[in-house]
């Protein structure tokens, strides 16, 4: 592989790995804050136990997310320095705001929450939990604003061949970002919901025959909370995904045509449920699809009769706007002077789009089953139910990753996709963005980072397994000795 391919693999591996931690942190932090709120308002020890147990798992995941996330910013200087020089005046602003504002608040109040159980009043300590959880959302907002600028550049003009920021407000209110943020947050809640359902179902089944199990209500309440959150999150994903898809049809029509393996323009256009055959070619000669007539036209334009352009016609339009061949430039390596392939990897975009939807639906379906089997005080007693719930933990993680890969690979060959109605020149081919490195140098960093991330994965799994199997008893502090006249049940110390 050449430097470009290796650099893309490196960024893909590190980003997808990091993104496994991000949605769980976002979703679980808000749910834990809600659990603590219920405890402060009601004094019910069940909610304190829930806060302690899920909060411990949140901390493990957050710590791993910080460690893996630090590498992401170094990537821009390691293997994508040409990209950084080109977009740094714009792209750096929201990233700086994330680090100086959101992450600062996030880490500060998380520290106060960890060490403030015995030192802060209940309400102040609860406020720290909410400040931390809301800061995680703010962090996601700034990062998505930066990423959305790559998908749909706004608020910039070309000066001396480089985009210069003209309006930070335009960048932060980019309609692409405003569509991506609620979709990403809904995906984060779906991840956290599946995590709650799987772990709680396992604990309920493990001690199903112990009538005196002291923590049964903790697991049952956690499971039902996860079930409801998962169902609502999937509904939100459907609504926000539809809005995001309509924008993509306007801003990146090639991405959405590829997602449907729509090789030829159709009016009205059918929505492909599944394709049989090789979808790699732009003409789809050997592909048969099972589709719903006119549905794609409605999804694209809210009209069952509107035309949707196919890959072949879009290739002609892209060639007219951005050229048929790469410039003759040694910096482009093997692609110098070669024809530009405007079609993203069709198998990845087509199947990634369906995996995103399918895995999300599975996670929501398990949530519905969890609610059904725990209705009216019931406790799941069959062996297969908890096993399915445990396996289903992976489905929203896979769905989120598939959606992220689809979003990023679908805009190729651009690393900064052109805005159809934006300033001319504010776009960049991925081939131009890579650093001038040797294949040996990139292989070295790729292998090193992959091995380090694999080791971190082992640590993450070990710690998660340790605290999951330990249950509530592993995270609750010792009980305060009670006098004969004392009826309270609160622990002597809340410190972790």
Tab-separated table of C-alpha atoms in Angstrom:
chain	number	residue	atom	x	y	z
A	1	UNK	CA	0.000	0.000	0.000
A	2	UNK	CA	1.087	3.580	-0.635
A	3	UNK	CA	1.350	6.345	1.964
A	4	UNK	CA	-2.182	7.599	1.283
A	5	UNK	CA	-3.779	4.207	1.860
A	6	UNK	CA	-1.712	3.570	4.987
A	7	UNK	CA	-2.532	7.010	6.401
A	8	UNK	CA	-6.232	6.398	5.840
A	9	UNK	CA	-6.039	3.005	7.544
A	10	UNK	CA	-4.218	4.540	10.493
A	11	UNK	CA	-6.713	7.337	10.948
A	12	UNK	CA	-9.619	4.935	10.467
A	13	UNK	CA	-8.371	2.446	13.062
A	14	UNK	CA	-7.630	5.046	15.721
A	15	UNK	CA	-10.828	7.008	15.092
A	16	UNK	CA	-13.208	4.054	15.101
A	17	UNK	CA	-11.545	2.676	18.229
A	18	UNK	CA	-11.902	6.019	20.005
A	19	UNK	CA	-15.488	6.353	18.834
A	20	UNK	CA	-16.370	3.143	20.667
A	21	UNK	CA	-15.783	5.046	23.923
A	22	UNK	CA	-17.405	8.359	23.001
A	23	UNK	CA	-21.115	7.451	22.657
A	24	UNK	CA	-21.108	5.343	25.823
A	25	UNK	CA	-19.577	8.232	27.770
A	26	UNK	CA	-22.090	10.760	26.443
A	27	UNK	CA	-25.167	8.612	26.946
A	28	UNK	CA	-24.153	7.054	30.260
A	29	UNK	CA	-23.070	10.366	31.811
A	30	UNK	CA	-26.529	11.855	31.337
A	31	UNK	CA	-28.250	8.712	32.596
A	32	UNK	CA	-26.021	8.585	35.682
A	33	UNK	CA	-26.805	12.237	36.379
A	34	UNK	CA	-30.492	11.342	36.131
A	35	UNK	CA	-30.038	8.443	38.565
A	36	UNK	CA	-28.319	10.710	41.065
A	37	UNK	CA	-31.093	13.273	40.666
A	38	UNK	CA	-33.649	10.593	41.542
A	39	UNK	CA	-31.644	9.693	44.658
A	40	UNK	CA	-31.321	13.315	45.832
A	41	UNK	CA	-35.034	13.957	45.279
A	42	UNK	CA	-36.385	10.735	46.815
A	43	UNK	CA	-33.676	9.494	49.176
A	44	UNK	CA	-34.282	5.973	47.810
A	45	UNK	CA	-31.104	3.935	48.304
A	46	UNK	CA	-31.828	2.057	45.069
A	47	UNK	CA	-30.963	5.134	43.022
A	48	UNK	CA	-27.736	5.671	44.940
A	49	UNK	CA	-26.708	2.107	44.175
A	50	UNK	CA	-27.518	2.662	40.493
A	51	UNK	CA	-25.488	5.876	40.478
A	52	UNK	CA	-22.524	4.167	42.111
A	53	UNK	CA	-22.523	1.088	39.901
A	54	UNK	CA	-23.060	2.731	36.518
A	55	UNK	CA	-20.898	5.692	37.540
A	56	UNK	CA	-17.921	3.413	38.116
A	57	UNK	CA	-18.279	1.924	34.634
A	58	UNK	CA	-18.644	5.452	33.235
A	59	UNK	CA	-15.337	6.475	34.809
A	60	UNK	CA	-13.475	3.484	33.347
A	61	UNK	CA	-14.863	4.231	29.891
A	62	UNK	CA	-14.201	7.975	30.158
A	63	UNK	CA	-10.567	7.414	31.153
A	64	UNK	CA	-10.035	5.118	28.187
A	65	UNK	CA	-11.733	7.616	25.896
A	66	UNK	CA	-9.370	10.386	27.004
A	67	UNK	CA	-6.300	8.217	26.417
A	68	UNK	CA	-7.380	7.127	22.943
A	69	UNK	CA	-8.690	10.583	22.027
A	70	UNK	CA	-5.369	12.320	22.595
A	71	UNK	CA	-3.917	10.492	19.595
A	72	UNK	CA	-6.561	11.920	17.273
A	73	UNK	CA	-5.216	15.463	17.342
A	74	UNK	CA	-1.660	14.240	16.759
A	75	UNK	CA	-2.893	12.514	13.599
A	76	UNK	CA	-3.331	15.868	11.881
A	77	UNK	CA	0.375	16.597	12.236
A	78	UNK	CA	1.659	13.051	11.781
A	79	UNK	CA	0.064	11.835	8.578
A	80	UNK	CA	-2.185	14.717	7.462
A	81	UNK	CA	0.040	17.784	7.759
A	82	UNK	CA	-0.882	19.105	4.303
A	83	UNK	CA	-4.523	19.012	5.347
A	84	UNK	CA	-3.712	20.845	8.581
A	85	UNK	CA	-1.884	23.624	6.726
A	86	UNK	CA	-4.798	24.039	4.330
A	87	UNK	CA	-7.720	24.105	6.783
A	88	UNK	CA	-6.020	25.042	10.060
A	89	UNK	CA	-7.289	28.628	10.116
A	90	UNK	CA	-10.888	27.364	10.146
A	91	UNK	CA	-10.771	23.811	11.456
A	92	UNK	CA	-8.635	24.726	14.449
A	93	UNK	CA	-11.181	27.161	15.935
A	94	UNK	CA	-13.910	24.674	16.996
A	95	UNK	CA	-11.272	22.157	18.096
A	96	UNK	CA	-9.643	24.806	20.289
A	97	UNK	CA	-13.036	25.701	21.756
A	98	UNK	CA	-13.622	22.034	22.549
A	99	UNK	CA	-10.325	21.746	24.402
A	100	UNK	CA	-10.298	25.115	26.178
A	101	UNK	CA	-13.961	25.262	27.086
A	102	UNK	CA	-15.846	21.944	26.936
A	103	UNK	CA	-13.116	19.526	27.976
A	104	UNK	CA	-11.885	21.891	30.695
A	105	UNK	CA	-15.355	22.021	32.258
A	106	UNK	CA	-15.830	18.314	31.695
A	107	UNK	CA	-12.630	17.261	33.445
A	108	UNK	CA	-12.959	19.822	36.256
A	109	UNK	CA	-16.465	18.855	37.293
A	110	UNK	CA	-15.780	15.159	36.842
A	111	UNK	CA	-12.935	15.519	39.345
A	112	UNK	CA	-15.247	17.336	41.754
A	113	UNK	CA	-17.838	14.602	41.299
A	114	UNK	CA	-15.341	11.794	41.951
A	115	UNK	CA	-13.799	13.303	45.072
A	116	UNK	CA	-16.722	15.355	46.336
A	117	UNK	CA	-19.029	12.692	47.737
A	118	UNK	CA	-17.988	13.424	51.336
A	119	UNK	CA	-16.958	17.042	50.806
A	120	UNK	CA	-19.841	18.685	48.934
A	121	UNK	CA	-23.499	18.980	49.747
A	122	UNK	CA	-25.842	16.669	47.881
A	123	UNK	CA	-27.168	19.391	45.613
A	124	UNK	CA	-23.769	20.858	44.784
A	125	UNK	CA	-22.419	17.388	44.114
A	126	UNK	CA	-25.395	16.674	41.860
A	127	UNK	CA	-24.759	19.938	40.015
A	128	UNK	CA	-21.224	18.687	39.309
A	129	UNK	CA	-22.675	15.527	37.740
A	130	UNK	CA	-24.903	17.564	35.455
A	131	UNK	CA	-22.110	20.004	34.580
A	132	UNK	CA	-19.878	17.101	33.566
A	133	UNK	CA	-22.568	15.355	31.542
A	134	UNK	CA	-23.652	18.522	29.722
A	135	UNK	CA	-20.006	19.360	29.014
A	136	UNK	CA	-19.618	15.994	27.271
A	137	UNK	CA	-22.418	17.059	24.942
A	138	UNK	CA	-20.752	20.440	24.394
A	139	UNK	CA	-17.514	18.642	23.566
A	140	UNK	CA	-19.352	16.530	20.995
A	141	UNK	CA	-20.949	19.687	19.580
A	142	UNK	CA	-17.636	21.425	18.884
A	143	UNK	CA	-16.048	18.315	17.380
A	144	UNK	CA	-19.065	17.690	15.165
A	145	UNK	CA	-19.027	21.340	14.106
A	146	UNK	CA	-15.427	20.860	12.958
A	147	UNK	CA	-16.247	17.602	11.184
A	148	UNK	CA	-19.362	19.091	9.582
A	149	UNK	CA	-17.248	21.880	8.128
A	150	UNK	CA	-15.310	19.161	6.278
A	151	UNK	CA	-18.621	17.819	4.970
A	152	UNK	CA	-20.086	21.240	4.114
A	153	UNK	CA	-17.643	24.175	4.390
A	154	UNK	CA	-19.190	27.520	5.390
A	155	UNK	CA	-18.044	30.756	7.007
A	156	UNK	CA	-14.771	30.935	5.060
A	157	UNK	CA	-13.174	32.584	2.052
A	158	UNK	CA	-10.102	31.772	0.011
A	159	UNK	CA	-7.092	33.982	0.770
A	160	UNK	CA	-3.719	33.138	-0.798
A	161	UNK	CA	-5.007	29.707	-1.777
A	162	UNK	CA	-6.195	28.753	1.720
A	163	UNK	CA	-9.574	29.057	3.449
A	164	UNK	CA	-9.685	31.778	6.104
A	165	UNK	CA	-12.369	31.970	8.762
A	166	UNK	CA	-14.864	34.788	8.215
A	167	UNK	CA	-17.631	33.744	10.633
A	168	UNK	CA	-17.265	31.374	13.574
A	169	UNK	CA	-21.018	31.702	14.014
A	170	UNK	CA	-21.582	30.234	10.557
A	171	UNK	CA	-19.292	27.319	11.388
A	172	UNK	CA	-21.030	26.609	14.697
A	173	UNK	CA	-24.525	26.926	13.180
A	174	UNK	CA	-23.736	25.007	9.998
A	175	UNK	CA	-26.951	23.179	9.064
A	176	UNK	CA	-24.900	20.024	8.559
A	177	UNK	CA	-23.705	20.228	12.171
A	178	UNK	CA	-27.176	21.029	13.494
A	179	UNK	CA	-28.450	17.871	11.797
A	180	UNK	CA	-25.506	15.691	12.861
A	181	UNK	CA	-25.523	16.649	16.558
A	182	UNK	CA	-28.996	15.359	17.559
A	183	UNK	CA	-28.420	12.234	15.452
A	184	UNK	CA	-25.129	11.553	17.230
A	185	UNK	CA	-26.614	12.202	20.684
A	186	UNK	CA	-29.497	9.829	19.921
A	187	UNK	CA	-26.937	7.228	18.869
A	188	UNK	CA	-25.093	7.755	22.156
A	189	UNK	CA	-28.272	7.100	24.132
A	190	UNK	CA	-28.899	3.928	22.132
A	191	UNK	CA	-25.426	2.677	23.094
A	192	UNK	CA	-25.918	3.484	26.784
A	193	UNK	CA	-29.390	1.931	26.746
A	194	UNK	CA	-28.164	-1.364	25.309
A	195	UNK	CA	-25.363	-1.392	27.869
A	196	UNK	CA	-27.846	-0.982	30.730
A	197	UNK	CA	-30.179	-3.651	29.361
A	198	UNK	CA	-27.456	-6.238	28.748
A	199	UNK	CA	-25.647	-5.894	32.068
A	200	UNK	CA	-28.828	-5.609	34.154
A	201	UNK	CA	-30.451	-8.588	32.430
A	202	UNK	CA	-27.399	-10.716	33.174
A	203	UNK	CA	-27.441	-9.774	36.863
A	204	UNK	CA	-31.185	-10.419	37.137
A	205	UNK	CA	-30.891	-13.855	35.564
A	206	UNK	CA	-27.790	-14.794	37.559
A	207	UNK	CA	-29.605	-14.368	40.891
A	208	UNK	CA	-33.126	-15.116	39.698
A	209	UNK	CA	-33.714	-17.791	42.368
A	210	UNK	CA	-32.523	-15.709	45.336
A	211	UNK	CA	-35.666	-14.229	46.845
A	212	UNK	CA	-33.604	-12.175	49.302
A	213	UNK	CA	-31.373	-10.625	46.620
A	214	UNK	CA	-30.798	-7.080	48.030
A	215	UNK	CA	-30.040	-5.438	44.703
A	216	UNK	CA	-32.810	-6.914	42.540
A	217	UNK	CA	-34.627	-3.595	42.207
A	218	UNK	CA	-31.386	-1.945	41.097
A	219	UNK	CA	-31.100	-4.327	38.161
A	220	UNK	CA	-34.777	-4.309	37.300
A	221	UNK	CA	-34.962	-0.509	37.330
A	222	UNK	CA	-31.761	-0.274	35.287
A	223	UNK	CA	-33.078	-2.745	32.743
A	224	UNK	CA	-36.376	-0.946	32.316
A	225	UNK	CA	-34.648	2.429	32.109
A	226	UNK	CA	-32.399	1.046	29.387
A	227	UNK	CA	-35.373	-0.417	27.551
A	228	UNK	CA	-37.302	2.859	27.476
A	229	UNK	CA	-34.240	4.917	26.568
A	230	UNK	CA	-33.366	2.484	23.765
A	231	UNK	CA	-36.833	2.679	22.210
A	232	UNK	CA	-36.989	6.482	22.399
A	233	UNK	CA	-33.424	6.793	21.110
A	234	UNK	CA	-34.191	4.666	18.043
A	235	UNK	CA	-37.237	6.808	17.274
A	236	UNK	CA	-35.043	9.909	17.562
A	237	UNK	CA	-32.433	8.276	15.319
A	238	UNK	CA	-35.058	7.690	12.649
A	239	UNK	CA	-36.293	11.302	12.738
A	240	UNK	CA	-32.863	12.941	12.880
A	241	UNK	CA	-31.435	10.473	10.352
A	242	UNK	CA	-34.161	11.423	7.882
A	243	UNK	CA	-33.311	15.115	8.286
A	244	UNK	CA	-29.602	14.398	7.897
A	245	UNK	CA	-30.221	12.267	4.811
A	246	UNK	CA	-32.185	15.027	3.084
A	247	UNK	CA	-29.289	17.425	3.632
A	248	UNK	CA	-26.841	14.893	2.233
A	249	UNK	CA	-28.890	14.542	-0.947
A	250	UNK	CA	-28.419	18.301	-1.422
A	251	UNK	CA	-24.834	18.670	-0.248
A	252	UNK	CA	-23.199	15.347	-1.186
A	253	UNK	CA	-25.428	13.639	-3.748
A	254	UNK	CA	-22.710	11.135	-4.695
A	255	UNK	CA	-22.583	9.839	-1.120
A	256	UNK	CA	-26.312	9.150	-1.016
A	257	UNK	CA	-26.418	7.670	-4.521
A	258	UNK	CA	-23.639	5.324	-3.411
A	259	UNK	CA	-25.536	4.456	-0.248
A	260	UNK	CA	-28.361	3.221	-2.456
A	261	UNK	CA	-26.214	1.710	-5.218
A	262	UNK	CA	-28.281	4.013	-7.443
A	263	UNK	CA	-26.157	3.823	-10.553
A	264	UNK	CA	-28.671	5.359	-12.955
A	265	UNK	CA	-30.902	8.392	-12.486
A	266	UNK	CA	-34.479	7.459	-11.609
A	267	UNK	CA	-37.716	9.421	-11.528
A	268	UNK	CA	-39.265	8.425	-9.194
A	269	UNK	CA	-36.437	6.651	-7.419
A	270	UNK	CA	-36.873	3.393	-5.507
A	271	UNK	CA	-35.340	2.687	-2.105
A	272	UNK	CA	-33.127	-0.391	-2.153
A	273	UNK	CA	-33.735	-2.727	0.771
A	274	UNK	CA	-31.042	-5.211	-0.185
A	275	UNK	CA	-28.850	-5.850	-3.223
A	276	UNK	CA	-27.777	-9.168	-4.687
A	277	UNK	CA	-24.620	-9.116	-6.781
A	278	UNK	CA	-21.431	-7.100	-6.975
A	279	UNK	CA	-22.127	-3.438	-6.146
A	280	UNK	CA	-18.535	-2.340	-6.781
A	281	UNK	CA	-19.106	-1.137	-10.324
A	282	UNK	CA	-20.607	2.262	-11.109
A	283	UNK	CA	-22.933	0.790	-13.756
A	284	UNK	CA	-24.504	-1.928	-11.554
A	285	UNK	CA	-24.872	-4.286	-14.514
A	286	UNK	CA	-24.812	-7.427	-12.354
A	287	UNK	CA	-26.771	-6.100	-9.391
A	288	UNK	CA	-30.362	-6.930	-8.567
A	289	UNK	CA	-32.067	-5.045	-5.765
A	290	UNK	CA	-35.237	-5.583	-3.787
A	291	UNK	CA	-36.677	-2.121	-3.442
A	292	UNK	CA	-39.683	-0.040	-2.437
A	293	UNK	CA	-40.941	2.030	-5.392
A	294	UNK	CA	-40.697	5.848	-5.115
A	295	UNK	CA	-39.573	5.732	-1.471
A	296	UNK	CA	-36.096	7.124	-2.177
A	297	UNK	CA	-37.636	10.163	-3.878
A	298	UNK	CA	-39.667	10.812	-0.748
A	299	UNK	CA	-36.676	10.341	1.549
A	300	UNK	CA	-34.639	12.731	-0.586
A	301	UNK	CA	-37.174	15.472	-1.259
A	302	UNK	CA	-40.459	14.677	0.584
A	303	UNK	CA	-41.986	13.999	-2.809
A	304	UNK	CA	-42.802	10.591	-4.298
A	305	UNK	CA	-42.192	11.760	-7.874
A	306	UNK	CA	-38.900	13.720	-7.677
A	307	UNK	CA	-35.878	12.696	-9.723
A	308	UNK	CA	-32.817	11.383	-7.878
A	309	UNK	CA	-29.542	11.420	-9.784
A	310	UNK	CA	-27.518	8.244	-10.092
A	311	UNK	CA	-23.795	7.633	-9.844
A	312	UNK	CA	-23.085	7.715	-13.593
A	313	UNK	CA	-24.714	11.124	-14.159
A	314	UNK	CA	-23.077	12.521	-11.034
A	315	UNK	CA	-19.640	11.437	-12.277
A	316	UNK	CA	-20.140	13.633	-15.346
A	317	UNK	CA	-21.173	16.599	-13.189
A	318	UNK	CA	-18.204	16.192	-10.825
A	319	UNK	CA	-15.787	15.928	-13.734
A	320	UNK	CA	-17.142	19.165	-15.194
A	321	UNK	CA	-16.741	20.995	-11.870
A	322	UNK	CA	-13.545	19.545	-10.438
A	323	UNK	CA	-11.682	18.046	-13.368
A	324	UNK	CA	-11.182	14.645	-14.902
A	325	UNK	CA	-7.574	14.129	-13.797
A	326	UNK	CA	-5.474	14.960	-10.769
A	327	UNK	CA	-2.906	17.727	-11.371
A	328	UNK	CA	0.587	16.661	-12.331
A	329	UNK	CA	2.268	17.092	-8.956
A	330	UNK	CA	4.918	14.905	-7.290
A	331	UNK	CA	3.153	15.486	-3.963
A	332	UNK	CA	0.273	13.374	-5.269
A	333	UNK	CA	2.518	10.343	-5.669
A	334	UNK	CA	1.058	7.558	-7.779
A	335	UNK	CA	-2.101	9.590	-8.450
A	336	UNK	CA	-0.240	12.454	-10.143
A	337	UNK	CA	-1.952	13.086	-13.477
A	338	UNK	CA	-4.220	10.038	-13.101
A	339	UNK	CA	-8.008	10.085	-13.644
A	340	UNK	CA	-10.018	11.061	-10.563
A	341	UNK	CA	-12.358	8.389	-9.234
A	342	UNK	CA	-15.341	10.297	-7.843
A	343	UNK	CA	-17.189	7.164	-6.735
A	344	UNK	CA	-16.635	6.149	-3.088
A	345	UNK	CA	-16.219	2.520	-2.155
A	346	UNK	CA	-19.696	1.273	-3.076
A	347	UNK	CA	-19.732	-1.905	-0.940
A	348	UNK	CA	-18.719	0.137	2.124
A	349	UNK	CA	-21.276	2.895	1.573
A	350	UNK	CA	-24.118	0.580	0.545
A	351	UNK	CA	-23.713	-2.034	3.260
A	352	UNK	CA	-22.486	0.437	5.882
A	353	UNK	CA	-25.712	2.407	5.490
A	354	UNK	CA	-27.777	-0.741	6.020
A	355	UNK	CA	-25.675	-1.973	8.920
A	356	UNK	CA	-26.180	1.376	10.621
A	357	UNK	CA	-29.967	1.054	10.362
A	358	UNK	CA	-30.118	-2.689	11.005
A	359	UNK	CA	-27.976	-2.760	14.125
A	360	UNK	CA	-29.860	0.203	15.528
A	361	UNK	CA	-33.168	-1.597	15.003
A	362	UNK	CA	-31.873	-4.738	16.725
A	363	UNK	CA	-30.838	-2.730	19.776
A	364	UNK	CA	-34.268	-1.100	19.971
A	365	UNK	CA	-35.969	-4.478	19.522
A	366	UNK	CA	-34.075	-5.924	22.469
A	367	UNK	CA	-35.188	-2.914	24.503
A	368	UNK	CA	-38.812	-3.673	23.662
A	369	UNK	CA	-38.354	-7.316	24.702
A	370	UNK	CA	-36.714	-6.200	27.954
A	371	UNK	CA	-39.735	-4.048	28.785
A	372	UNK	CA	-42.124	-6.871	27.932
A	373	UNK	CA	-40.382	-9.508	30.039
A	374	UNK	CA	-40.152	-7.204	33.078
A	375	UNK	CA	-43.726	-5.884	32.955
A	376	UNK	CA	-45.791	-5.937	36.146
A	377	UNK	CA	-42.875	-6.871	38.362
A	378	UNK	CA	-41.766	-9.901	36.357
A	379	UNK	CA	-38.168	-11.153	36.408
A	380	UNK	CA	-36.722	-12.838	33.256
A	381	UNK	CA	-36.274	-16.537	33.969
A	382	UNK	CA	-35.204	-17.999	30.619
A	383	UNK	CA	-31.539	-18.484	29.792
A	384	UNK	CA	-31.683	-17.171	26.235
A	385	UNK	CA	-33.103	-13.751	27.127
A	386	UNK	CA	-30.119	-12.437	29.116
A	387	UNK	CA	-27.709	-13.969	26.624
A	388	UNK	CA	-29.377	-12.145	23.766
A	389	UNK	CA	-29.369	-8.948	25.809
A	390	UNK	CA	-25.647	-9.310	26.518
A	391	UNK	CA	-24.870	-9.941	22.843
A	392	UNK	CA	-27.096	-7.016	21.855
A	393	UNK	CA	-24.809	-4.629	23.744
A	394	UNK	CA	-22.573	-4.722	20.678
A	395	UNK	CA	-25.286	-3.799	18.161
A	396	UNK	CA	-25.517	-0.016	18.722
A	397	UNK	CA	-21.712	0.158	18.937
A	398	UNK	CA	-21.551	-1.515	15.521
A	399	UNK	CA	-24.345	0.681	14.191
A	400	UNK	CA	-22.598	3.872	15.331
A	401	UNK	CA	-19.279	2.737	13.851
A	402	UNK	CA	-20.916	1.765	10.549
A	403	UNK	CA	-22.592	5.165	10.350
A	404	UNK	CA	-19.335	6.980	11.081
A	405	UNK	CA	-17.442	4.973	8.454
A	406	UNK	CA	-20.196	5.617	5.914
A	407	UNK	CA	-20.125	9.353	6.625
A	408	UNK	CA	-16.361	9.645	6.273
A	409	UNK	CA	-15.723	7.275	3.364
A	410	UNK	CA	-18.803	8.404	1.481
A	411	UNK	CA	-17.322	11.834	0.711
A	412	UNK	CA	-14.206	10.455	-0.993
A	413	UNK	CA	-12.179	11.461	-2.977
A	414	UNK	CA	-12.570	14.694	-0.965
A	415	UNK	CA	-11.257	15.211	2.550
A	416	UNK	CA	-13.018	18.591	2.507
A	417	UNK	CA	-16.115	18.136	0.388
A	418	UNK	CA	-17.133	21.068	-1.826
A	419	UNK	CA	-20.162	23.089	-0.821
A	420	UNK	CA	-22.452	23.226	-3.904
A	421	UNK	CA	-23.464	26.789	-3.008
A	422	UNK	CA	-20.288	27.839	-1.198
A	423	UNK	CA	-17.073	29.659	-2.072
A	424	UNK	CA	-15.143	28.225	-5.018
A	425	UNK	CA	-11.947	26.528	-3.979
A	426	UNK	CA	-12.929	25.601	-0.423
A	427	UNK	CA	-12.456	21.888	-0.999
A	428	UNK	CA	-9.556	19.470	-0.968
A	429	UNK	CA	-8.778	16.086	-2.458
A	430	UNK	CA	-7.745	13.479	0.099
A	431	UNK	CA	-4.698	12.680	-2.027
A	432	UNK	CA	-3.411	16.226	-1.444
A	433	UNK	CA	-3.944	16.116	2.327
A	434	UNK	CA	-1.442	13.441	3.279
A	435	UNK	CA	2.010	14.182	4.752
A	436	UNK	CA	5.163	13.656	2.721
A	437	UNK	CA	6.326	10.505	4.478
A	438	UNK	CA	7.802	7.181	3.462
A	439	UNK	CA	5.717	4.028	3.600
A	440	UNK	CA	8.098	2.673	6.239
A	441	UNK	CA	7.414	5.625	8.540
A	442	UNK	CA	3.658	5.245	8.256
A	443	UNK	CA	3.848	1.468	8.647
A	444	UNK	CA	5.811	1.987	11.858
A	445	UNK	CA	3.257	4.358	13.388
A	446	UNK	CA	0.333	2.269	12.122
A	447	UNK	CA	1.626	-0.950	13.681
A	448	UNK	CA	2.678	0.807	16.896
A	449	UNK	CA	-0.660	2.524	17.429
A	450	UNK	CA	-2.615	-0.612	16.571
A	451	UNK	CA	-0.667	-2.636	19.138
A	452	UNK	CA	-1.046	0.066	21.793
A	453	UNK	CA	-4.776	0.301	21.148
A	454	UNK	CA	-5.076	-3.495	21.316
A	455	UNK	CA	-3.381	-3.436	24.730
A	456	UNK	CA	-5.718	-0.654	25.885
A	457	UNK	CA	-8.636	-2.753	24.674
A	458	UNK	CA	-7.528	-5.608	26.908
A	459	UNK	CA	-7.313	-3.208	29.867
A	460	UNK	CA	-10.770	-1.792	29.112
A	461	UNK	CA	-12.366	-5.236	28.885
A	462	UNK	CA	-10.620	-6.410	32.064
A	463	UNK	CA	-11.759	-3.415	34.116
A	464	UNK	CA	-15.287	-3.440	32.727
A	465	UNK	CA	-15.625	-7.166	33.396
A	466	UNK	CA	-14.243	-6.729	36.908
A	467	UNK	CA	-16.764	-4.101	37.943
A	468	UNK	CA	-19.690	-5.613	36.042
A	469	UNK	CA	-19.257	-9.005	37.694
A	470	UNK	CA	-18.584	-7.372	41.060
A	471	UNK	CA	-22.012	-5.767	40.934
A	472	UNK	CA	-23.253	-3.208	43.419
A	473	UNK	CA	-21.264	-4.667	46.324
A	474	UNK	CA	-17.986	-3.875	44.545
A	475	UNK	CA	-18.710	-0.141	44.395
A	476	UNK	CA	-20.772	0.609	47.498
A	477	UNK	CA	-18.911	1.870	50.585
A	478	UNK	CA	-19.212	0.261	54.032
A	479	UNK	CA	-22.483	0.771	55.862
A	480	UNK	CA	-22.554	3.083	58.881
A	481	UNK	CA	-23.239	1.272	62.162
A	482	UNK	CA	-26.747	2.114	63.358
A	483	UNK	CA	-27.866	2.808	66.889
A	484	UNK	CA	-31.047	1.104	68.156
A	485	UNK	CA	-33.046	4.271	67.470
A	486	UNK	CA	-31.573	4.893	63.996
A	487	UNK	CA	-33.500	3.871	60.887
A	488	UNK	CA	-31.413	5.491	58.149
A	489	UNK	CA	-29.812	3.394	55.427
A	490	UNK	CA	-27.327	5.831	53.955
A	491	UNK	CA	-23.642	4.798	53.891
A	492	UNK	CA	-20.994	6.296	56.126
A	493	UNK	CA	-18.848	7.322	53.152
A	494	UNK	CA	-19.692	7.890	49.511
A	495	UNK	CA	-16.117	8.101	48.252
A	496	UNK	CA	-15.092	5.777	45.441
